[in-house]
mmCIF file of C-alpha atoms in Angstrom:
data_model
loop_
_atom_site.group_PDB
_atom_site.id
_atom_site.type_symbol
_atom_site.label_atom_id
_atom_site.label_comp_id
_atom_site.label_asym_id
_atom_site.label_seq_id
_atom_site.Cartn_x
_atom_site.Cartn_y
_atom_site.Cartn_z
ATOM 1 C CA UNK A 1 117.057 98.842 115.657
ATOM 2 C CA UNK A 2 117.656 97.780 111.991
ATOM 3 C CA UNK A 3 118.813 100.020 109.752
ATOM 4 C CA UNK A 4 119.788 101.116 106.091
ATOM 5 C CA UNK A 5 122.622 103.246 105.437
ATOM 6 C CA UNK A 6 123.378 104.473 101.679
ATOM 7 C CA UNK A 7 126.775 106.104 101.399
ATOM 8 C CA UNK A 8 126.176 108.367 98.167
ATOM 9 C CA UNK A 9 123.634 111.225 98.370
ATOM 10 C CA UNK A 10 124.357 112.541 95.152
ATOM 11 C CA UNK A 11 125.891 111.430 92.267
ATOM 12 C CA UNK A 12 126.962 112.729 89.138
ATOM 13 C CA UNK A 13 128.052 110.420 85.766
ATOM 14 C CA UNK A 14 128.961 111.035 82.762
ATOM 15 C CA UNK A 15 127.004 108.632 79.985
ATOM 16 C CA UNK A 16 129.234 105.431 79.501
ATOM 17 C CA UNK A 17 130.767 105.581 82.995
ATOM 18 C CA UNK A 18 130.258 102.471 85.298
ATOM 19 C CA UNK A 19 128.296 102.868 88.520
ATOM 20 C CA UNK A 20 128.254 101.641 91.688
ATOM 21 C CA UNK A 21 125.828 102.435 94.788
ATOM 22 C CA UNK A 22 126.718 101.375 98.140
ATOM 23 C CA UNK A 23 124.093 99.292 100.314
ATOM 24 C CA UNK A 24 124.805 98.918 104.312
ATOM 25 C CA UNK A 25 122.550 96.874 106.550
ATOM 26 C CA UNK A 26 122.656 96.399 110.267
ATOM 27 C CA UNK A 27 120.803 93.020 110.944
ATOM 28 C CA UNK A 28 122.619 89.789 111.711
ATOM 29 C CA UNK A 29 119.355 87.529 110.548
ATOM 30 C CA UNK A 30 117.575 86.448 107.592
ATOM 31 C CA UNK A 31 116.819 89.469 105.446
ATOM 32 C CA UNK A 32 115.766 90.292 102.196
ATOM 33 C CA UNK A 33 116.903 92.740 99.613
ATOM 34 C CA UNK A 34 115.745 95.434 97.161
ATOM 35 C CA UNK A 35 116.771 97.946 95.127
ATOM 36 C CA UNK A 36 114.125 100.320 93.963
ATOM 37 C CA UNK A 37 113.753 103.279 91.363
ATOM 38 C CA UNK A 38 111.881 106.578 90.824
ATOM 39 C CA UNK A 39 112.381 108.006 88.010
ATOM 40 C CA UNK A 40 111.166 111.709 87.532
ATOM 41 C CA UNK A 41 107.324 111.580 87.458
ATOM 42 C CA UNK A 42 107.229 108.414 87.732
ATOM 43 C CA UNK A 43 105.775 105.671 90.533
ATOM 44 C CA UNK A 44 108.904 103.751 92.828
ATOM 45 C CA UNK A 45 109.467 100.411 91.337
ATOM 46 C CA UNK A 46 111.510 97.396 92.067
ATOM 47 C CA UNK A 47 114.938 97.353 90.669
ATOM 48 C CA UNK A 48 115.919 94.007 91.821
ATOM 49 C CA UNK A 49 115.578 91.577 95.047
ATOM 50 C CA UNK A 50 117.433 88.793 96.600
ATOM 51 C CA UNK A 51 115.949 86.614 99.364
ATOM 52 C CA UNK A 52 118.130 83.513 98.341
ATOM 53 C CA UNK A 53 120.265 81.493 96.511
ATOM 54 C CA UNK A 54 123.070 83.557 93.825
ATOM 55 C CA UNK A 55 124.389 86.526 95.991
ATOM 56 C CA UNK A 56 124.404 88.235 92.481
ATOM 57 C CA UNK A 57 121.356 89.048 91.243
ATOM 58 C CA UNK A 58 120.437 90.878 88.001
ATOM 59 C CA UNK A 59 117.724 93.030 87.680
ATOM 60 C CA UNK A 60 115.939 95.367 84.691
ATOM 61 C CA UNK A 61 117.720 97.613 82.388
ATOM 62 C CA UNK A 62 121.178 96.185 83.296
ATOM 63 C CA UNK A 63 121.611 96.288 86.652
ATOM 64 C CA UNK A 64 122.967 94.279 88.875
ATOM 65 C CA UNK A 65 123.708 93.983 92.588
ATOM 66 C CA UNK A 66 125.902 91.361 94.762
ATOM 67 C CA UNK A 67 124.790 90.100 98.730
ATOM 68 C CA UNK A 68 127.876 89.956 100.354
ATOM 69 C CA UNK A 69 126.650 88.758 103.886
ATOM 70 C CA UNK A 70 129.906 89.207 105.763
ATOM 71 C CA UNK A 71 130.041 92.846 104.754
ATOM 72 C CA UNK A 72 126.233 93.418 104.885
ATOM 73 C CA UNK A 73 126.081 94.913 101.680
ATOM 74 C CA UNK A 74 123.796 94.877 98.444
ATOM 75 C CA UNK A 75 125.779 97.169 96.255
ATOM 76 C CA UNK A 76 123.832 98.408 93.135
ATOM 77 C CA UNK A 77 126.073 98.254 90.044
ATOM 78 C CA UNK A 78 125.847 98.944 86.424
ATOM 79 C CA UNK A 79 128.649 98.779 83.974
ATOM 80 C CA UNK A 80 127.700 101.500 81.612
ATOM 81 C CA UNK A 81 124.843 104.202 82.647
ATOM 82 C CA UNK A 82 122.817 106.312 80.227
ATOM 83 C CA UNK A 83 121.199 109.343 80.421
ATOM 84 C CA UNK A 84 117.660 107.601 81.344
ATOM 85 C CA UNK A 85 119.153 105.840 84.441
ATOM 86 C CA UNK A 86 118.694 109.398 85.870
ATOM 87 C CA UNK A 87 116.859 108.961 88.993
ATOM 88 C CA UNK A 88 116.691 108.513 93.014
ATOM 89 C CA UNK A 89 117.317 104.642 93.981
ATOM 90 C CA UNK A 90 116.665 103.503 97.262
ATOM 91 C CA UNK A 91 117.825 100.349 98.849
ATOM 92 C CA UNK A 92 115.791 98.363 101.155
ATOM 93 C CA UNK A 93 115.365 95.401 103.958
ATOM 94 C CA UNK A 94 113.272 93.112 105.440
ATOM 95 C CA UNK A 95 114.708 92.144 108.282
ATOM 96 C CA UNK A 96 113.326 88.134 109.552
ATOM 97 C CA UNK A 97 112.553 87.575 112.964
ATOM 98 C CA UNK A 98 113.606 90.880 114.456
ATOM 99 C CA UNK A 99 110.485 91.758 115.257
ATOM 100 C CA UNK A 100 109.672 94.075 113.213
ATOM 101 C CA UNK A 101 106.823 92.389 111.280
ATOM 102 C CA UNK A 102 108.290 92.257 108.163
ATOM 103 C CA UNK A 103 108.250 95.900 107.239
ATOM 104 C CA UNK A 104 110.814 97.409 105.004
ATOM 105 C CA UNK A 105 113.473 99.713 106.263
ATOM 106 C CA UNK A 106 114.743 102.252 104.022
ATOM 107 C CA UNK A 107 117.785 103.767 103.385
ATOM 108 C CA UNK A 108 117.500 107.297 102.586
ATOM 109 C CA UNK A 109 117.547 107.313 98.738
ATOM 110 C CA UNK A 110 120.664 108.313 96.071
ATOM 111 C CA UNK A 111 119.783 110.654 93.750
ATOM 112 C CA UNK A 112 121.857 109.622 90.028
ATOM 113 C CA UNK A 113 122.476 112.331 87.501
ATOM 114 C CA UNK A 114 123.858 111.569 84.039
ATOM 115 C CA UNK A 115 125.464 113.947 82.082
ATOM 116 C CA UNK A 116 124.953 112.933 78.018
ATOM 117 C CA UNK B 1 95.848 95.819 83.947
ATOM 118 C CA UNK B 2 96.751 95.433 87.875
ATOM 119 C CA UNK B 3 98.201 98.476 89.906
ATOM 120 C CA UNK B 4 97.585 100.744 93.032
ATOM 121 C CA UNK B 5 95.628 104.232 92.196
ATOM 122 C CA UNK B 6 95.978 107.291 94.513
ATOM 123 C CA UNK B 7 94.201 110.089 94.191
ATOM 124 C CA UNK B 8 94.005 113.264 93.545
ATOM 125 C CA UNK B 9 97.672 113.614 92.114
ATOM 126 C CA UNK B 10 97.948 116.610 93.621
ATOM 127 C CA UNK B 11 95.809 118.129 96.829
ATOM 128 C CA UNK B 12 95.790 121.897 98.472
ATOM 129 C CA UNK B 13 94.387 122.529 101.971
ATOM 130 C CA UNK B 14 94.440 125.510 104.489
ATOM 131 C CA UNK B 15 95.937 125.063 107.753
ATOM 132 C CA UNK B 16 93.542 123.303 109.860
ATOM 133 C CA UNK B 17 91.921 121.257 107.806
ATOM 134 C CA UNK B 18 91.885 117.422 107.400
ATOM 135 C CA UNK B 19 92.068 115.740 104.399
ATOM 136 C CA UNK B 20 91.977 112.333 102.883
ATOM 137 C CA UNK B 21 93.883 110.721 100.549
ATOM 138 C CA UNK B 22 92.648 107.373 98.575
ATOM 139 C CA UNK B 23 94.616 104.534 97.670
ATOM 140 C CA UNK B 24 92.893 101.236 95.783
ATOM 141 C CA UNK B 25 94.614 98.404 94.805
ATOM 142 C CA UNK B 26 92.822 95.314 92.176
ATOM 143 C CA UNK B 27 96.201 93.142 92.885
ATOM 144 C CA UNK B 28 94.122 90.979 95.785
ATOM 145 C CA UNK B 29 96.869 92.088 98.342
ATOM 146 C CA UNK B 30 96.523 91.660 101.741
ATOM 147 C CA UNK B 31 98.981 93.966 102.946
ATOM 148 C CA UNK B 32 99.035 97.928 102.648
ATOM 149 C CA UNK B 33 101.276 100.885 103.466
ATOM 150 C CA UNK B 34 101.865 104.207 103.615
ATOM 151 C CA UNK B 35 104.387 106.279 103.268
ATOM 152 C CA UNK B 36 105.558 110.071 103.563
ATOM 153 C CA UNK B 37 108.649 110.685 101.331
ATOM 154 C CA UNK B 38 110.804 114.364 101.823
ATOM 155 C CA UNK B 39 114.049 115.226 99.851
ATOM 156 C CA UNK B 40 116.445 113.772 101.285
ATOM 157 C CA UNK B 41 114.735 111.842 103.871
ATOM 158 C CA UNK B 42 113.950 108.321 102.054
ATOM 159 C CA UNK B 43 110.509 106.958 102.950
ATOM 160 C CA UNK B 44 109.182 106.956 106.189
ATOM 161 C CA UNK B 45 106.254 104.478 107.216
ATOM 162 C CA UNK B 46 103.236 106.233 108.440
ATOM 163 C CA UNK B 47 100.958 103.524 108.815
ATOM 164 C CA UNK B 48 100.233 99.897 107.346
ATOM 165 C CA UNK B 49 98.048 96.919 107.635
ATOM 166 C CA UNK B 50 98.390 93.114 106.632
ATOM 167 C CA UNK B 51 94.699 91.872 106.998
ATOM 168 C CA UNK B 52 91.291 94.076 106.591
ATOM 169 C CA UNK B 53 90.098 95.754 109.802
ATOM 170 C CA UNK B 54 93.333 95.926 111.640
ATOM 171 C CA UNK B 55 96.221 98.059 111.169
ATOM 172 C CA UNK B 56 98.905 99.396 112.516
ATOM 173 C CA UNK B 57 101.389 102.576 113.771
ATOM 174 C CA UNK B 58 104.551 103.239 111.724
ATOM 175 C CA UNK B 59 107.333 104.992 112.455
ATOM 176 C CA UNK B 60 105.758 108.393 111.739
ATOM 177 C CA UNK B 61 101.894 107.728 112.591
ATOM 178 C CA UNK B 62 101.378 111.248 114.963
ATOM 179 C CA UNK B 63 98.532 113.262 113.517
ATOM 180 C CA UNK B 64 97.764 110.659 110.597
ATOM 181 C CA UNK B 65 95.084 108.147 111.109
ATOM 182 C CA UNK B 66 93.419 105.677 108.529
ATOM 183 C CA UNK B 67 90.984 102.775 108.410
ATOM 184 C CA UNK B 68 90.874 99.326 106.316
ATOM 185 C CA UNK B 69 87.679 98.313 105.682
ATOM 186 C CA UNK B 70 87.946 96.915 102.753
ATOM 187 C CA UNK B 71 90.439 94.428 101.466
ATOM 188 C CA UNK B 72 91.348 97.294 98.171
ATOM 189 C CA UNK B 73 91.277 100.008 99.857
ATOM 190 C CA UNK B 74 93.379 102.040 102.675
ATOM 191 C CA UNK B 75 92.305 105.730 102.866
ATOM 192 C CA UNK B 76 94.938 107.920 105.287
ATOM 193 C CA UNK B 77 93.507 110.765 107.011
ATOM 194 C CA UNK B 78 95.998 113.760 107.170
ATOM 195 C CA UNK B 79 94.795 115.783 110.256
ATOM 196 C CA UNK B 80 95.049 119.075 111.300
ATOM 197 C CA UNK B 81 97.244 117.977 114.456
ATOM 198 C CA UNK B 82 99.987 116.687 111.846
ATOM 199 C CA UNK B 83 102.707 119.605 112.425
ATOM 200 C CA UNK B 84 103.910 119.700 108.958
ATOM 201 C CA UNK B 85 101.867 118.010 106.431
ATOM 202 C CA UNK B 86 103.065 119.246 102.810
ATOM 203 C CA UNK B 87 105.130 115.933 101.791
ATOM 204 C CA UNK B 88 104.697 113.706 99.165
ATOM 205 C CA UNK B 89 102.557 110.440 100.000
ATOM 206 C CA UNK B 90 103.109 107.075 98.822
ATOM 207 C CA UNK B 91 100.743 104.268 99.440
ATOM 208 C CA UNK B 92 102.088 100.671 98.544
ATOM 209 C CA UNK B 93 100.807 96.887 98.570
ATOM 210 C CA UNK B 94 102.492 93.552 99.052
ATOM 211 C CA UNK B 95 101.649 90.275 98.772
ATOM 212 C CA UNK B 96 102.434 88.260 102.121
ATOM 213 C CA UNK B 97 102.139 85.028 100.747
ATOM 214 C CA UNK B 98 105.663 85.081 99.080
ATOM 215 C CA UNK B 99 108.950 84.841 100.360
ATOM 216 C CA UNK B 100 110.012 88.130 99.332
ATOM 217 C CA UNK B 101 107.964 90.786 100.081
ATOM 218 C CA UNK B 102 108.489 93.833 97.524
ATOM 219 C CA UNK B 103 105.805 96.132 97.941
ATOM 220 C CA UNK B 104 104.438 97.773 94.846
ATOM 221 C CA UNK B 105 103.817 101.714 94.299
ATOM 222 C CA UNK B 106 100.874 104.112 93.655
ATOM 223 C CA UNK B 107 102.154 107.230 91.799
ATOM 224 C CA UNK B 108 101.475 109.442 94.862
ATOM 225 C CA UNK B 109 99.747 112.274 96.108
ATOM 226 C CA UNK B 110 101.228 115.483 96.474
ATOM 227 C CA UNK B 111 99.450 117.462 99.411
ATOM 228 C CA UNK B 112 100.468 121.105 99.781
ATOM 229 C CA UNK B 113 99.318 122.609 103.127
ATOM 230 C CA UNK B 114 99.393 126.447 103.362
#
């Protein structure tokens, strides 16, 4: 079966420090990519997505993330993270033709503190 | 303005009673999910559908059922055989039609079973 796998639980920045959040995938097809957000109180919303073309992809409030295929990653990355970027980010994928009728797996979430 | 509205916010029940929870979308999606989300656990698909009148299990559906009558609208049951209810609940939409599917969020309901 597909699956997600986020390597950071928790993680704790200082404002100004650069940030990166590791994305795993197990699916050797066609997939597509997300990065979503939840920010305390507030609804899950997209990040960013890549389902083709540039590997790097840039998303809202200066993020970014890079599809490396032969690692099966979608690493979230920002260069500089304020206090507001506090929040739980999740990174999902629909997997194509695996039969699993294009639902999204999850991984299980990263919760981001920053310190001001 | 366009968006997916759950309601109530927040929802108590005593043990042994079922309770629904509504989710509407005005974004003319055909697709609809939802999801139970606990700390630490990521979101876990209860139930979705792609089309009105047809749905189907997730990986979580035991005790949950829900119904899709209407192309805005995908009310999930919580039942009284659901072992462990109190979770936050998530319902979500997506438009099919596009390559990339990203669903989009209600703000959630927060059911607290005692």
């Amino acid at each position: 079966a597909q699956s997600v796998s986020q390597h950071n639980h928790h993680v704790i920045l200082s404002e100004a420090a650069s940030l990166e959040l590791g994305c795993n995938y197990s699916y050797g097809g066609t997939v597509n990519l997300f990065w979503y957000v939840q920010y305390p109180g507030q609804h899950l919303q997209l990040l960013l997505k890549y389902f083709s073309g540039d590997p790097l992809v840039k998303g809202i409030k200066g993020f970014e993330a890079e599809f490396i295929k032969s690692k099966f990653s979608f690493n979230l990355r920002k260069p500089s993270v304020q206090w507001s970027d506090t929040a739980e980010y999740f990174c999902a994928v629909t997997a194509f033709g695996a039969g699993n009728n294009r639902k999204l797996i999850w991984g299980l979430g990263t919760s981001l503190a920053v310190n001001p | 303005d366009g968006g997916i509205t759950q309601s109530p916010k927040y929802l108590f029940r005593k043990e042994g009673q079922n309770v629904t929870l509504s989710c509407e979308q005005n974004l003319n999606h055909d697709a609809m999910y939802w999801y139970r989300q606990d700390p630490g656990q990521g979101l876990r698909l209860i139930y979705y559908s792609q089309i009105v009148n047809d749905f189907q299990k997730g990986d979580i559906a035991e005790g949950y059922s829900v119904s899709r009558e209407k192309k805005e609208s995908f009310p999930l049951t919580v039942t009284s055989a659901q072992k462990n209810p109190t979770a936050f609940y998530l319902c979500a939409s997506s438009d099919q039609g596009k390559i990339a599917y990203e669903q989009y969020f209600g703000p959630g309901t927060r059911l607290t079973v005692t």
